mmCIF file of N, CA, C and O in Angstrom:
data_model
loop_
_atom_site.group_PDB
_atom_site.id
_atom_site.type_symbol
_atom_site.label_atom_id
_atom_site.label_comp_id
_atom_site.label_asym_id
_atom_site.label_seq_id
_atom_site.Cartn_x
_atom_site.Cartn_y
_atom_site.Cartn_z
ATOM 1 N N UNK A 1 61.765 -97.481 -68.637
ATOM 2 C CA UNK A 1 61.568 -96.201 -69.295
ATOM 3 C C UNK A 1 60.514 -95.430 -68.504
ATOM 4 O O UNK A 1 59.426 -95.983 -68.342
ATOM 5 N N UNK A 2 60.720 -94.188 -67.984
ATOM 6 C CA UNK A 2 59.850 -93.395 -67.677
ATOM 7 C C UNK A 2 58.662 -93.544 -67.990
ATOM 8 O O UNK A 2 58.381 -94.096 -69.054
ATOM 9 N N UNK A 3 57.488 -92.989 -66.950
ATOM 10 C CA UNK A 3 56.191 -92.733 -67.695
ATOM 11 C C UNK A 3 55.824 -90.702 -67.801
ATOM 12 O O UNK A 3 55.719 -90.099 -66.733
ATOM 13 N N UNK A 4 55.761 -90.364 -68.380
ATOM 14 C CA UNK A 4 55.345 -89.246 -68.511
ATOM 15 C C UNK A 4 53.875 -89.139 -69.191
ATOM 16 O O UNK A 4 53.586 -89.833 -70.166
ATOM 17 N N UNK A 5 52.666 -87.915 -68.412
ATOM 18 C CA UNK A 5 51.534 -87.373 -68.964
ATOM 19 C C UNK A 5 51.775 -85.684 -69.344
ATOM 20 O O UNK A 5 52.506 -85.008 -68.621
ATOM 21 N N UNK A 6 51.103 -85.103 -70.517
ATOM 22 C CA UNK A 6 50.651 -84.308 -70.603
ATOM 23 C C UNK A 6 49.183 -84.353 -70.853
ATOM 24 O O UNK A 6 48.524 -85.185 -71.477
ATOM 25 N N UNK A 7 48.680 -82.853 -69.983
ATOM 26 C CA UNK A 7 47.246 -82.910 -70.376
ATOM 27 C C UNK A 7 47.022 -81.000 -70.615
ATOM 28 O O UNK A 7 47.764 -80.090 -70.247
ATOM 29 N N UNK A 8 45.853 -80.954 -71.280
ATOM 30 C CA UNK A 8 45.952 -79.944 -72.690
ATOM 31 C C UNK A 8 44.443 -79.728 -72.215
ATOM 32 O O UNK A 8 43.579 -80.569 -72.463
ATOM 33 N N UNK A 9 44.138 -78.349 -71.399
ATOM 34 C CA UNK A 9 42.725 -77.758 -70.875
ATOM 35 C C UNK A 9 42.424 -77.510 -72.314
ATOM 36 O O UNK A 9 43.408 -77.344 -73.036
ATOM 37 N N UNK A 10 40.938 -77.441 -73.002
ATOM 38 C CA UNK A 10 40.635 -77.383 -74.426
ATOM 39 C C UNK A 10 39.258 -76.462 -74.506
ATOM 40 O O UNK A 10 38.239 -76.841 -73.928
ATOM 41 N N UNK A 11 39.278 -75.869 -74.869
ATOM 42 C CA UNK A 11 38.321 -74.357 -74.795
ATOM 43 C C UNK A 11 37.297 -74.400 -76.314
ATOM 44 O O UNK A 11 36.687 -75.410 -76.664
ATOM 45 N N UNK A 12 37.289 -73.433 -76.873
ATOM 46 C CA UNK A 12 36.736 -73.343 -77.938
ATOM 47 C C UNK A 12 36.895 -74.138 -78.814
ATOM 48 O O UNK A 12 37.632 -74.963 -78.273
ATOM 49 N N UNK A 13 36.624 -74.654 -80.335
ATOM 50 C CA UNK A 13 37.198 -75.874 -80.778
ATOM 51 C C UNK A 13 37.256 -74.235 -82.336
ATOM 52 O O UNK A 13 36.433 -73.328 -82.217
ATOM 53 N N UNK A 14 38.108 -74.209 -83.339
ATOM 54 C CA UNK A 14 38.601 -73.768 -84.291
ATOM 55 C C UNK A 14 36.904 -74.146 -85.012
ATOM 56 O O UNK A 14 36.063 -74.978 -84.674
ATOM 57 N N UNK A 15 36.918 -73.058 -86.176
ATOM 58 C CA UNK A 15 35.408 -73.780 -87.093
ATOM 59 C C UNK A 15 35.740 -74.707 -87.424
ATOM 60 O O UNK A 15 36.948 -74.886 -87.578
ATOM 61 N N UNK A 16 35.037 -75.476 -87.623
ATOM 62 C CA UNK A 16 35.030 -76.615 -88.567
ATOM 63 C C UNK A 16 35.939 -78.048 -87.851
ATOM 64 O O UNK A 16 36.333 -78.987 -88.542
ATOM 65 N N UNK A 17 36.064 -77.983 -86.923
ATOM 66 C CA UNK A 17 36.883 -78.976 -86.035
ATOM 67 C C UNK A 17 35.579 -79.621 -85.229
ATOM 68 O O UNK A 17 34.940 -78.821 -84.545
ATOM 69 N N UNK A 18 35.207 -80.776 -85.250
ATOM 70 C CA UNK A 18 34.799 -82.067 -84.623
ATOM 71 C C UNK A 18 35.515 -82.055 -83.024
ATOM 72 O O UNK A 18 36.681 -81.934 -82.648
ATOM 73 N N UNK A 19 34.312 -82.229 -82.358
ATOM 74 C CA UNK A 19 34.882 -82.567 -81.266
ATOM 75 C C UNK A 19 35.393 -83.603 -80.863
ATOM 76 O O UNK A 19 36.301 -83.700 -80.036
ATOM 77 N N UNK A 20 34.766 -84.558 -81.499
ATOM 78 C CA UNK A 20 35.447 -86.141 -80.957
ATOM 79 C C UNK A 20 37.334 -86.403 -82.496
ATOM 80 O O UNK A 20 38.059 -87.350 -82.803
ATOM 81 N N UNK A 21 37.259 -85.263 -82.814
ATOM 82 C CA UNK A 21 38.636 -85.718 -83.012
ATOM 83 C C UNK A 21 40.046 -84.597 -83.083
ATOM 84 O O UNK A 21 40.918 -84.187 -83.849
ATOM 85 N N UNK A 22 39.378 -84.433 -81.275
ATOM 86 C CA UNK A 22 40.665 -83.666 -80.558
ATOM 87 C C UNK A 22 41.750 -84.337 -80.063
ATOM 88 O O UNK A 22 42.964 -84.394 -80.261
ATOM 89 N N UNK A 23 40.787 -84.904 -79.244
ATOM 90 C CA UNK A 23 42.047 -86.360 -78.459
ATOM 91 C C UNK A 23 42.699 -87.133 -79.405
ATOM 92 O O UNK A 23 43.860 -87.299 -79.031
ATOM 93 N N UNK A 24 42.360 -87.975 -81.032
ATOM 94 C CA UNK A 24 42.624 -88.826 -81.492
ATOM 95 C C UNK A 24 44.142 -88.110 -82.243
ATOM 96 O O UNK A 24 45.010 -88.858 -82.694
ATOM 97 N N UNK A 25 44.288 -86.479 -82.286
ATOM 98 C CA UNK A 25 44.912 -85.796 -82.714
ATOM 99 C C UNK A 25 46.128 -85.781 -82.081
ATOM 100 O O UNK A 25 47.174 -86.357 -82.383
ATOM 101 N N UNK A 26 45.852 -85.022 -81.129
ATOM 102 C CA UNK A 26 47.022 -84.938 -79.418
ATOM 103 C C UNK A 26 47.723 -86.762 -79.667
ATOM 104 O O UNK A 26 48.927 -86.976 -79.810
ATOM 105 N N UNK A 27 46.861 -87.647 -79.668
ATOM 106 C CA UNK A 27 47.632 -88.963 -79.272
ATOM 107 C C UNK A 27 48.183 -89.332 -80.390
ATOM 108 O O UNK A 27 49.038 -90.212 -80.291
ATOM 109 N N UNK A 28 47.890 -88.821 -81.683
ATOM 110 C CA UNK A 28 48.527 -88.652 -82.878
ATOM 111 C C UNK A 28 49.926 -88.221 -83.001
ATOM 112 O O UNK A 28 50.970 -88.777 -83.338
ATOM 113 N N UNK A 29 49.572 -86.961 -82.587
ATOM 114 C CA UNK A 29 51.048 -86.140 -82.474
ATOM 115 C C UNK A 29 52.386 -86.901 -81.583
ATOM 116 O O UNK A 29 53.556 -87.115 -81.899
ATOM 117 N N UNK A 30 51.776 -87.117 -80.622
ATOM 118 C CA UNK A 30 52.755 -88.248 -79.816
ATOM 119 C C UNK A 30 53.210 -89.163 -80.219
ATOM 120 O O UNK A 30 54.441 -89.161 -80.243
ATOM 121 N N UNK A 31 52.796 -89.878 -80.518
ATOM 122 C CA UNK A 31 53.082 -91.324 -81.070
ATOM 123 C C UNK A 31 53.901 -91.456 -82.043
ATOM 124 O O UNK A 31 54.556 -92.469 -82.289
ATOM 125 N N UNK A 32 53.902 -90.091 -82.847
ATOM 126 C CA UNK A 32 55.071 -90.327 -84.323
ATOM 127 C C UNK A 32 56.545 -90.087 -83.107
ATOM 128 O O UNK A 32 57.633 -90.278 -83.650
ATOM 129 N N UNK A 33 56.592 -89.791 -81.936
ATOM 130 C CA UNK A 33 57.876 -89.593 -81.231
ATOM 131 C C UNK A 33 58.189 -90.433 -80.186
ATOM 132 O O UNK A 33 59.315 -90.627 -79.727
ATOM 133 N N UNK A 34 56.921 -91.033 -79.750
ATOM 134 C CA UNK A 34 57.129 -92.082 -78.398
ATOM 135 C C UNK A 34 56.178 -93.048 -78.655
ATOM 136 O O UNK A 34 55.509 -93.238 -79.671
ATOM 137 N N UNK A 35 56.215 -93.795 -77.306
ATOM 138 C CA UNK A 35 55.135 -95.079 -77.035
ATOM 139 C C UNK A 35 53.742 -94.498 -76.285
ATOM 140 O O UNK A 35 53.901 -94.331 -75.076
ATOM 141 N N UNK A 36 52.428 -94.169 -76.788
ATOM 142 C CA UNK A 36 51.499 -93.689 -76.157
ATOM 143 C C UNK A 36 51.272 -94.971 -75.344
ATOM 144 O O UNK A 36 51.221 -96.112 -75.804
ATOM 145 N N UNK A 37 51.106 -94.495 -73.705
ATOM 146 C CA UNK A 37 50.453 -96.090 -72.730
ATOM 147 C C UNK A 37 48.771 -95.442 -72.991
ATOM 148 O O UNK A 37 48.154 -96.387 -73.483
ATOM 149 N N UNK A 38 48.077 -94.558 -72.893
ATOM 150 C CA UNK A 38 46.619 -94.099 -72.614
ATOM 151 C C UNK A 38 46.546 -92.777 -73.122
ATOM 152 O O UNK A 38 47.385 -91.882 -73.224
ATOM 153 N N UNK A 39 44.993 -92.889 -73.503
ATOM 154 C CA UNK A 39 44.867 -91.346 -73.831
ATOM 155 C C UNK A 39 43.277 -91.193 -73.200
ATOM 156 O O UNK A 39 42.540 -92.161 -73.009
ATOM 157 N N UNK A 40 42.895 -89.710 -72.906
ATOM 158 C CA UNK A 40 41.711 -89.745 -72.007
ATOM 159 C C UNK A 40 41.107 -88.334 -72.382
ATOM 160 O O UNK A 40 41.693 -87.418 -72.959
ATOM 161 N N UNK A 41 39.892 -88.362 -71.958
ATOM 162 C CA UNK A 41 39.533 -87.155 -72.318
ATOM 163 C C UNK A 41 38.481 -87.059 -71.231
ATOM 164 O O UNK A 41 37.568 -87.881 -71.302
ATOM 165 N N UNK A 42 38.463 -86.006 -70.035
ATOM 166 C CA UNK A 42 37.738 -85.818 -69.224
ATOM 167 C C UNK A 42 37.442 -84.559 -68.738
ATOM 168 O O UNK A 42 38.365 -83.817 -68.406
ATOM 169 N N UNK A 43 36.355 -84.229 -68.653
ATOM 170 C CA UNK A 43 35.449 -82.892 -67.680
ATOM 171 C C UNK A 43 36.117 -82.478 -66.312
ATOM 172 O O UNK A 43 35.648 -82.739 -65.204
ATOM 173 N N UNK A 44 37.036 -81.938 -66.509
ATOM 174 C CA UNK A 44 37.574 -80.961 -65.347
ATOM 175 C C UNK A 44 36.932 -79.513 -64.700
ATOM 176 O O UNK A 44 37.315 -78.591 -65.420
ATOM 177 N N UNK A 45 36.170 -79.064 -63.697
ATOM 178 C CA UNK A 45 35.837 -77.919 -63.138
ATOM 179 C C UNK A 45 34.946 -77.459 -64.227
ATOM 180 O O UNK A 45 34.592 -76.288 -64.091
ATOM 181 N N UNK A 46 34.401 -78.189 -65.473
ATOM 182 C CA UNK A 46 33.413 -77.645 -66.475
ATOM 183 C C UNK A 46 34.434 -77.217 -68.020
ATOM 184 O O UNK A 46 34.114 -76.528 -68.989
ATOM 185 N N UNK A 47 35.623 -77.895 -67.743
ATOM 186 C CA UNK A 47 36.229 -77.666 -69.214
ATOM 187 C C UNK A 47 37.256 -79.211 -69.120
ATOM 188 O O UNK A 47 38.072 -79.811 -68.420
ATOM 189 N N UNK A 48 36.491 -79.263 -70.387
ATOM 190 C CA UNK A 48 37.740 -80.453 -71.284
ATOM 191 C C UNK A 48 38.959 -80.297 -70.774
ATOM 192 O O UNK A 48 39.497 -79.290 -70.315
ATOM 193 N N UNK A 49 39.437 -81.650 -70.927
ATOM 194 C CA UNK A 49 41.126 -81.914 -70.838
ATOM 195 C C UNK A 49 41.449 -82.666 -71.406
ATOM 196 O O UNK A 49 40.778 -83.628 -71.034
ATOM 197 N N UNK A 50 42.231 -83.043 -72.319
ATOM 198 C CA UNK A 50 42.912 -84.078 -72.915
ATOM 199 C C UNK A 50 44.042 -83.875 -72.338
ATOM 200 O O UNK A 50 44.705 -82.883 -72.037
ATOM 201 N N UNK A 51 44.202 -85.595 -72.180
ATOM 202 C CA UNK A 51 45.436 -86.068 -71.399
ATOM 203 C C UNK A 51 46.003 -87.410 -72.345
ATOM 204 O O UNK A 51 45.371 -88.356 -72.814
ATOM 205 N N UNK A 52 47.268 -87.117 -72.404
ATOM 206 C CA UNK A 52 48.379 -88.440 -73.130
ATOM 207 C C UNK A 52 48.934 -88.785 -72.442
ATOM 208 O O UNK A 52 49.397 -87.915 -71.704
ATOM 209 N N UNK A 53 49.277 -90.054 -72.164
ATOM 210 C CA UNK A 53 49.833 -90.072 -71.210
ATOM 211 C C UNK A 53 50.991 -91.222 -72.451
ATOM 212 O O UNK A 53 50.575 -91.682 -73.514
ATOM 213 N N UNK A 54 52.415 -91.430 -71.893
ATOM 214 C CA UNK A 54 53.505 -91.793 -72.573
ATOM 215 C C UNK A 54 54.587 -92.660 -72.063
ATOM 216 O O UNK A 54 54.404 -92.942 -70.879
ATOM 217 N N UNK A 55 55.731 -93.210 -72.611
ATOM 218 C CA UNK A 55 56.753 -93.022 -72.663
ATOM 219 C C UNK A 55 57.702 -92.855 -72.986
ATOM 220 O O UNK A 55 57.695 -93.274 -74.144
ATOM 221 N N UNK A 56 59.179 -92.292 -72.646
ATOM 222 C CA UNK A 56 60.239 -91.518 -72.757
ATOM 223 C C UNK A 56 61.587 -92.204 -72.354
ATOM 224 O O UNK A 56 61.682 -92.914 -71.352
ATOM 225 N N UNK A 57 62.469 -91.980 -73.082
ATOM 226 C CA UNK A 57 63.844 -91.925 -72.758
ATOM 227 C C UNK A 57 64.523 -90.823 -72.105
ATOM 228 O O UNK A 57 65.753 -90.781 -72.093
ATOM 229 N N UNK A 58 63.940 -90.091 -71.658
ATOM 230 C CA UNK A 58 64.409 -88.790 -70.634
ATOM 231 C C UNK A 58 63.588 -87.828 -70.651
ATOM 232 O O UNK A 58 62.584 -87.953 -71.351
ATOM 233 N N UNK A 59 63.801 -86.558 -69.852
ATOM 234 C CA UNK A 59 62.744 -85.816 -69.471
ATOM 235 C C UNK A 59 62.734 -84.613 -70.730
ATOM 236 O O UNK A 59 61.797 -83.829 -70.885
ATOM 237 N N UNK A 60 64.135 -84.647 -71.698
ATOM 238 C CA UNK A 60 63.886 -83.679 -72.867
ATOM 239 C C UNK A 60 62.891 -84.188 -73.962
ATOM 240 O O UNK A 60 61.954 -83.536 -74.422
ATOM 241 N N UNK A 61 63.273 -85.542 -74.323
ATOM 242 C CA UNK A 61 62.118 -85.939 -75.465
ATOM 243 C C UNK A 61 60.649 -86.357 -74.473
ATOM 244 O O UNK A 61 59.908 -87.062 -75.159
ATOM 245 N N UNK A 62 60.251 -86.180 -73.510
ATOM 246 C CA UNK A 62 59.318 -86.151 -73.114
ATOM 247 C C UNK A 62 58.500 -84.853 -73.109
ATOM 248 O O UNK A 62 57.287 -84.730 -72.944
ATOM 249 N N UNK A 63 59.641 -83.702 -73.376
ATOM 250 C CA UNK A 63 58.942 -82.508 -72.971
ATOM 251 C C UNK A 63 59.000 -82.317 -74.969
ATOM 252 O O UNK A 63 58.062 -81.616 -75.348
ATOM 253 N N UNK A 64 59.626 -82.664 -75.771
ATOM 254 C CA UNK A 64 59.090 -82.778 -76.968
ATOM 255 C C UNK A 64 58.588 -83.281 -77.423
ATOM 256 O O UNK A 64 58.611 -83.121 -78.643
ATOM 257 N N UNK A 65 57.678 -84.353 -76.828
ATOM 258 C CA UNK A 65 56.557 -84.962 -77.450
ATOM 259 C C UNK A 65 55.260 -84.294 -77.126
ATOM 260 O O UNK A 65 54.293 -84.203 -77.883
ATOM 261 N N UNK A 66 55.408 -83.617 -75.317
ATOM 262 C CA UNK A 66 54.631 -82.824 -74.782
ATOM 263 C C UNK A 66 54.126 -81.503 -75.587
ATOM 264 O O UNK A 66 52.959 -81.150 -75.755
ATOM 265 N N UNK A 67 55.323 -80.862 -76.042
ATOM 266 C CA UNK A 67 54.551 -80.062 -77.530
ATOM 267 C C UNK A 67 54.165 -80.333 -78.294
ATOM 268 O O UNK A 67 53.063 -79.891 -78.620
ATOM 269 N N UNK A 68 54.821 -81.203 -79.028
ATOM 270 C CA UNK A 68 53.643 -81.935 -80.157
ATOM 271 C C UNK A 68 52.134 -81.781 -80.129
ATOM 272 O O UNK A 68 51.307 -81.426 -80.969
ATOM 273 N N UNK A 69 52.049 -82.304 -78.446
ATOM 274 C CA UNK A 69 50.237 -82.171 -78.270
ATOM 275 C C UNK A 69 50.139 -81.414 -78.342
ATOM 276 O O UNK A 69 49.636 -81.116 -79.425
ATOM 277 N N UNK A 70 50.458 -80.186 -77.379
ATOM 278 C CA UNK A 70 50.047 -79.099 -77.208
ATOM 279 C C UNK A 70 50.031 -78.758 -78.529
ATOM 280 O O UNK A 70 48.881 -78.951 -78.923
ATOM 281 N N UNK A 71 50.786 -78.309 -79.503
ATOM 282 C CA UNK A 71 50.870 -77.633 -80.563
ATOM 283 C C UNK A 71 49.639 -78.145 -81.459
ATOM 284 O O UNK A 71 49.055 -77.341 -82.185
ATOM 285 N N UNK A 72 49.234 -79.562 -81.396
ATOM 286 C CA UNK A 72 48.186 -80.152 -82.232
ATOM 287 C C UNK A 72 47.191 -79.382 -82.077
ATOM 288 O O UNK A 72 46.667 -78.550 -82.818
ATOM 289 N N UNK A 73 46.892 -79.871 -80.640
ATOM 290 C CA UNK A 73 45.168 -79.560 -80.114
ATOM 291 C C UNK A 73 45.297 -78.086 -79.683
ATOM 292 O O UNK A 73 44.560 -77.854 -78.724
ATOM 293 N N UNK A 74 46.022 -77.000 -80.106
ATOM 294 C CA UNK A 74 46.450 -75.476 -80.211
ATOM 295 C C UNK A 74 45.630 -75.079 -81.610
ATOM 296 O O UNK A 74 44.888 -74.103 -81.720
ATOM 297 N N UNK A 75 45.892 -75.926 -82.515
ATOM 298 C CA UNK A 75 45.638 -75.741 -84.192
ATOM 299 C C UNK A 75 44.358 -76.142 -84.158
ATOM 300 O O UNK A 75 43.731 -75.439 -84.950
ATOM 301 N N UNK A 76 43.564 -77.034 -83.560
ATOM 302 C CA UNK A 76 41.993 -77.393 -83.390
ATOM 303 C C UNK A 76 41.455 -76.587 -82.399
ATOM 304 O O UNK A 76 40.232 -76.565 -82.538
ATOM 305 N N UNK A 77 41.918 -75.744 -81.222
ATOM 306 C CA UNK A 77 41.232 -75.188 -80.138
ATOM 307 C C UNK A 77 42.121 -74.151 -79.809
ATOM 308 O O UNK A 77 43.338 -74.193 -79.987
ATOM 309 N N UNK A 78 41.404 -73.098 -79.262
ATOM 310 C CA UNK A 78 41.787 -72.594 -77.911
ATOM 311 C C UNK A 78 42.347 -73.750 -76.621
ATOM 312 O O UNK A 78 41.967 -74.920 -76.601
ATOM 313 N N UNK A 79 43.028 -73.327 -75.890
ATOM 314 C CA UNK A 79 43.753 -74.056 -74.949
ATOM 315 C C UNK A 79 44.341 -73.247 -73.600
ATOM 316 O O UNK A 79 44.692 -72.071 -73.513
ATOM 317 N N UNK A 80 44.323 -74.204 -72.672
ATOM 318 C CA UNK A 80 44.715 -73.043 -71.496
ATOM 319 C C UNK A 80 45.994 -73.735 -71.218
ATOM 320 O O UNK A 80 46.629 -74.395 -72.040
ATOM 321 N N UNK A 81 46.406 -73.459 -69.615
ATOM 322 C CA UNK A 81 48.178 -73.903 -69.351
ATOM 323 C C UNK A 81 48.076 -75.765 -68.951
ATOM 324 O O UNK A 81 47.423 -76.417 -68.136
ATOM 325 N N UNK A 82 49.225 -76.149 -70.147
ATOM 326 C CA UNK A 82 49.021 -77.514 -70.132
ATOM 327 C C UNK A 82 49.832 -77.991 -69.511
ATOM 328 O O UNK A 82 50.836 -77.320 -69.271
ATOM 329 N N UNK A 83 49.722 -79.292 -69.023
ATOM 330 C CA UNK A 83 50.737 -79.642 -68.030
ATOM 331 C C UNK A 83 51.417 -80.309 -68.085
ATOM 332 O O UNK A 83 50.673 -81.290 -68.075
ATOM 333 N N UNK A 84 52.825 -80.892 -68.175
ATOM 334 C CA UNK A 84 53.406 -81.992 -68.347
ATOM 335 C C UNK A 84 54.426 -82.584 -66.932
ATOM 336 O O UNK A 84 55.333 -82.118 -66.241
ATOM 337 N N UNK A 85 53.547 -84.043 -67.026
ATOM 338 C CA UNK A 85 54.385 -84.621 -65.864
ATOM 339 C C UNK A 85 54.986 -86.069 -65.648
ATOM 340 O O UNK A 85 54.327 -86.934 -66.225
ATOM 341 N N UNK A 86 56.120 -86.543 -64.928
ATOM 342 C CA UNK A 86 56.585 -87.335 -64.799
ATOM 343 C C UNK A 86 56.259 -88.284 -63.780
ATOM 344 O O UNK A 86 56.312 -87.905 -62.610
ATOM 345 N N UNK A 87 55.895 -89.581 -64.075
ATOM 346 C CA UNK A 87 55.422 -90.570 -62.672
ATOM 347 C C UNK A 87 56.579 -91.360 -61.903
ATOM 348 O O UNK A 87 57.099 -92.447 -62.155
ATOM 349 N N UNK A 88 56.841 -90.283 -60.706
ATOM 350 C CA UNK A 88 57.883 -90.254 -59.695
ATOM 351 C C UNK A 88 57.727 -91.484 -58.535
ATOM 352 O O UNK A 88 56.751 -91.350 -57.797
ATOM 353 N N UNK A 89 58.174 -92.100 -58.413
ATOM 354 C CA UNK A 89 57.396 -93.709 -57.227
ATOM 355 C C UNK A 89 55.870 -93.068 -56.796
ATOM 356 O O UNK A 89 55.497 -92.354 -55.865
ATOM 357 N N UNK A 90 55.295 -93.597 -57.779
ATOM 358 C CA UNK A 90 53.845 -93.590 -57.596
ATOM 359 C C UNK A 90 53.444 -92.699 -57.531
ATOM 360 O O UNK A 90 52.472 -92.637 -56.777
ATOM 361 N N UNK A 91 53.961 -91.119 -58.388
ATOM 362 C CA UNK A 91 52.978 -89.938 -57.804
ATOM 363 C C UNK A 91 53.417 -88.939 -59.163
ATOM 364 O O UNK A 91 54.412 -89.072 -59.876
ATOM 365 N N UNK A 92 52.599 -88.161 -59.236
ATOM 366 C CA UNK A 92 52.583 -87.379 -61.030
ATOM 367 C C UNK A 92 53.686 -85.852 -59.946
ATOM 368 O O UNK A 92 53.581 -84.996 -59.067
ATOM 369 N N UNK A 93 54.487 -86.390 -60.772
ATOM 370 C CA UNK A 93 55.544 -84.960 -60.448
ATOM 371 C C UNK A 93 55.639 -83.790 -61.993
ATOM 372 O O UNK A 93 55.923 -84.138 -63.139
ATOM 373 N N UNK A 94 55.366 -82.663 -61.601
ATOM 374 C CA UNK A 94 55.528 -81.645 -62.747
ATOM 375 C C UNK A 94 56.773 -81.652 -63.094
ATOM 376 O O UNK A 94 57.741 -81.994 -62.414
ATOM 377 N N UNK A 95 56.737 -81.213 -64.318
ATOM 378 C CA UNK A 95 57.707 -81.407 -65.482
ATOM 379 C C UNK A 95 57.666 -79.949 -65.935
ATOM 380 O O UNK A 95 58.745 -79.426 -66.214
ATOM 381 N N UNK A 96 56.549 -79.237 -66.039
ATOM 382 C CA UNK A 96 57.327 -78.020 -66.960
ATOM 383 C C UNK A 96 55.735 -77.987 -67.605
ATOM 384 O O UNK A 96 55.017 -78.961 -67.832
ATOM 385 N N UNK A 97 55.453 -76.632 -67.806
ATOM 386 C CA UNK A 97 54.274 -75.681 -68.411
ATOM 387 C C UNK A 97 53.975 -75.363 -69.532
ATOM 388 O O UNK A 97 54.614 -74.380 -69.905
ATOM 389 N N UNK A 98 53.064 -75.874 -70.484
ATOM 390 C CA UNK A 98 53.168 -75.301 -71.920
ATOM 391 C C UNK A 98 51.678 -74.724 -72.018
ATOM 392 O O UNK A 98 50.637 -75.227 -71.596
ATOM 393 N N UNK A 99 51.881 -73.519 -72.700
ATOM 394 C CA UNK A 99 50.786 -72.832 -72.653
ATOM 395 C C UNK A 99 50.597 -71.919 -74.224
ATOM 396 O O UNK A 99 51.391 -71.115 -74.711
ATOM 397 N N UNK A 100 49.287 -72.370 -74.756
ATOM 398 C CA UNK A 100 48.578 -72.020 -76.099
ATOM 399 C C UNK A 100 49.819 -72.148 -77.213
ATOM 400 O O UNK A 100 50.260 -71.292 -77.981
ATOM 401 N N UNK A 101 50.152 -73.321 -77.042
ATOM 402 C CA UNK A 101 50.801 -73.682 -78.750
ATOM 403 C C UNK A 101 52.472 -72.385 -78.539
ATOM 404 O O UNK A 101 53.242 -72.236 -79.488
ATOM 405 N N UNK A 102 52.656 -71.756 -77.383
ATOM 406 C CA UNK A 102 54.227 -71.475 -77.025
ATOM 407 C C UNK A 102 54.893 -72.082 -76.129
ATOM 408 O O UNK A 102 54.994 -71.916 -74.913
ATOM 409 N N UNK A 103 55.437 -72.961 -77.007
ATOM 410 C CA UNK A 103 56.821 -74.323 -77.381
ATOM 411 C C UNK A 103 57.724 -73.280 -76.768
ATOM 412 O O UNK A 103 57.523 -72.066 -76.781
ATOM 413 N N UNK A 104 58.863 -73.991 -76.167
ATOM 414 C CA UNK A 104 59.970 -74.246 -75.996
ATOM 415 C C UNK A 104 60.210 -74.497 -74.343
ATOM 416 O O UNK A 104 59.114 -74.807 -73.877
ATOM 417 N N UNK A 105 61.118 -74.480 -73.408
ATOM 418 C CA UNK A 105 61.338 -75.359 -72.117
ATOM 419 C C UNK A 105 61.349 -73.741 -71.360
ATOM 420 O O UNK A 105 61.660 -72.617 -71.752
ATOM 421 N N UNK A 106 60.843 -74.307 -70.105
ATOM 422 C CA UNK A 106 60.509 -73.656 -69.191
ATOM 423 C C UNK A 106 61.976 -72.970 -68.455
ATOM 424 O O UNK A 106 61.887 -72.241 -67.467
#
C-alpha cells in the first residue's frame, strides 16, 4: 500500500484553540479514513507545519484523507498551501495542492 504525506503550514491558531492540540486533530481526521504511519509537527522558515503522514489504497482516497486534515487544522487556524505527497522509490513526489480548508482535486 502506498505511503502518502500531507503537511498543513499553520498560522494563527482560531481563539480559544490550544496549540498543542493541532496536530493531535489533523492525525485525528485521518485516521477515521486510513492507517496514520507518523505525525510531526515542525518549525519551517519560522512557521509551523503539521505533517501526517499515511496510508492509502490509491491516490483518490489519499487525496481524501488529505482534506480531512486540511479541513481540521483550517477550523483551529489560519493555514497556508498544503501539500500532499506520494513516496515514489524513495522520494516525496507531489500529489496535488490544498489550500485554506478549499477541498476538492486539483
Amino acid at each position: 500500500m502506498p505511503s502518502y504525506r500531507v503537511r498543513v503550514p499553520v498560522g494563527l491558531l482560531s481563539p480559544g484553540v490550544a496549540p498543542e492540540s493541532v496536530l493531535p486533530a489533523a492525525s485525528d481526521a485521518v485516521v477515521r479514513l486510513v492507517n496514520v504511519e507518523a505525525r510531526d509537527l515542525a518549525v519551517v522558515t519560522g512557521r509551523a507545519v503539521v505533517t501526517v503522514r499515511f496510508t492509502a489504497a490509491d491516490d483518490g482516497e489519499a487525496l481524501t484523507a488529505a482534506d480531512a486534515a486540511v479541513a481540521e487544522v483550517a477550523a483551529l487556524a489560519s493555514t497556508g498551501r498544503a501539500a500532499v505527497e506520494r513516496r515514489d522509490r524513495g522520494r516525496w513526489a507531489p500529489l496535488g495542492d490544498r489550500r485554506n480548508g478549499m477541498l476538492g482535486r486539483d
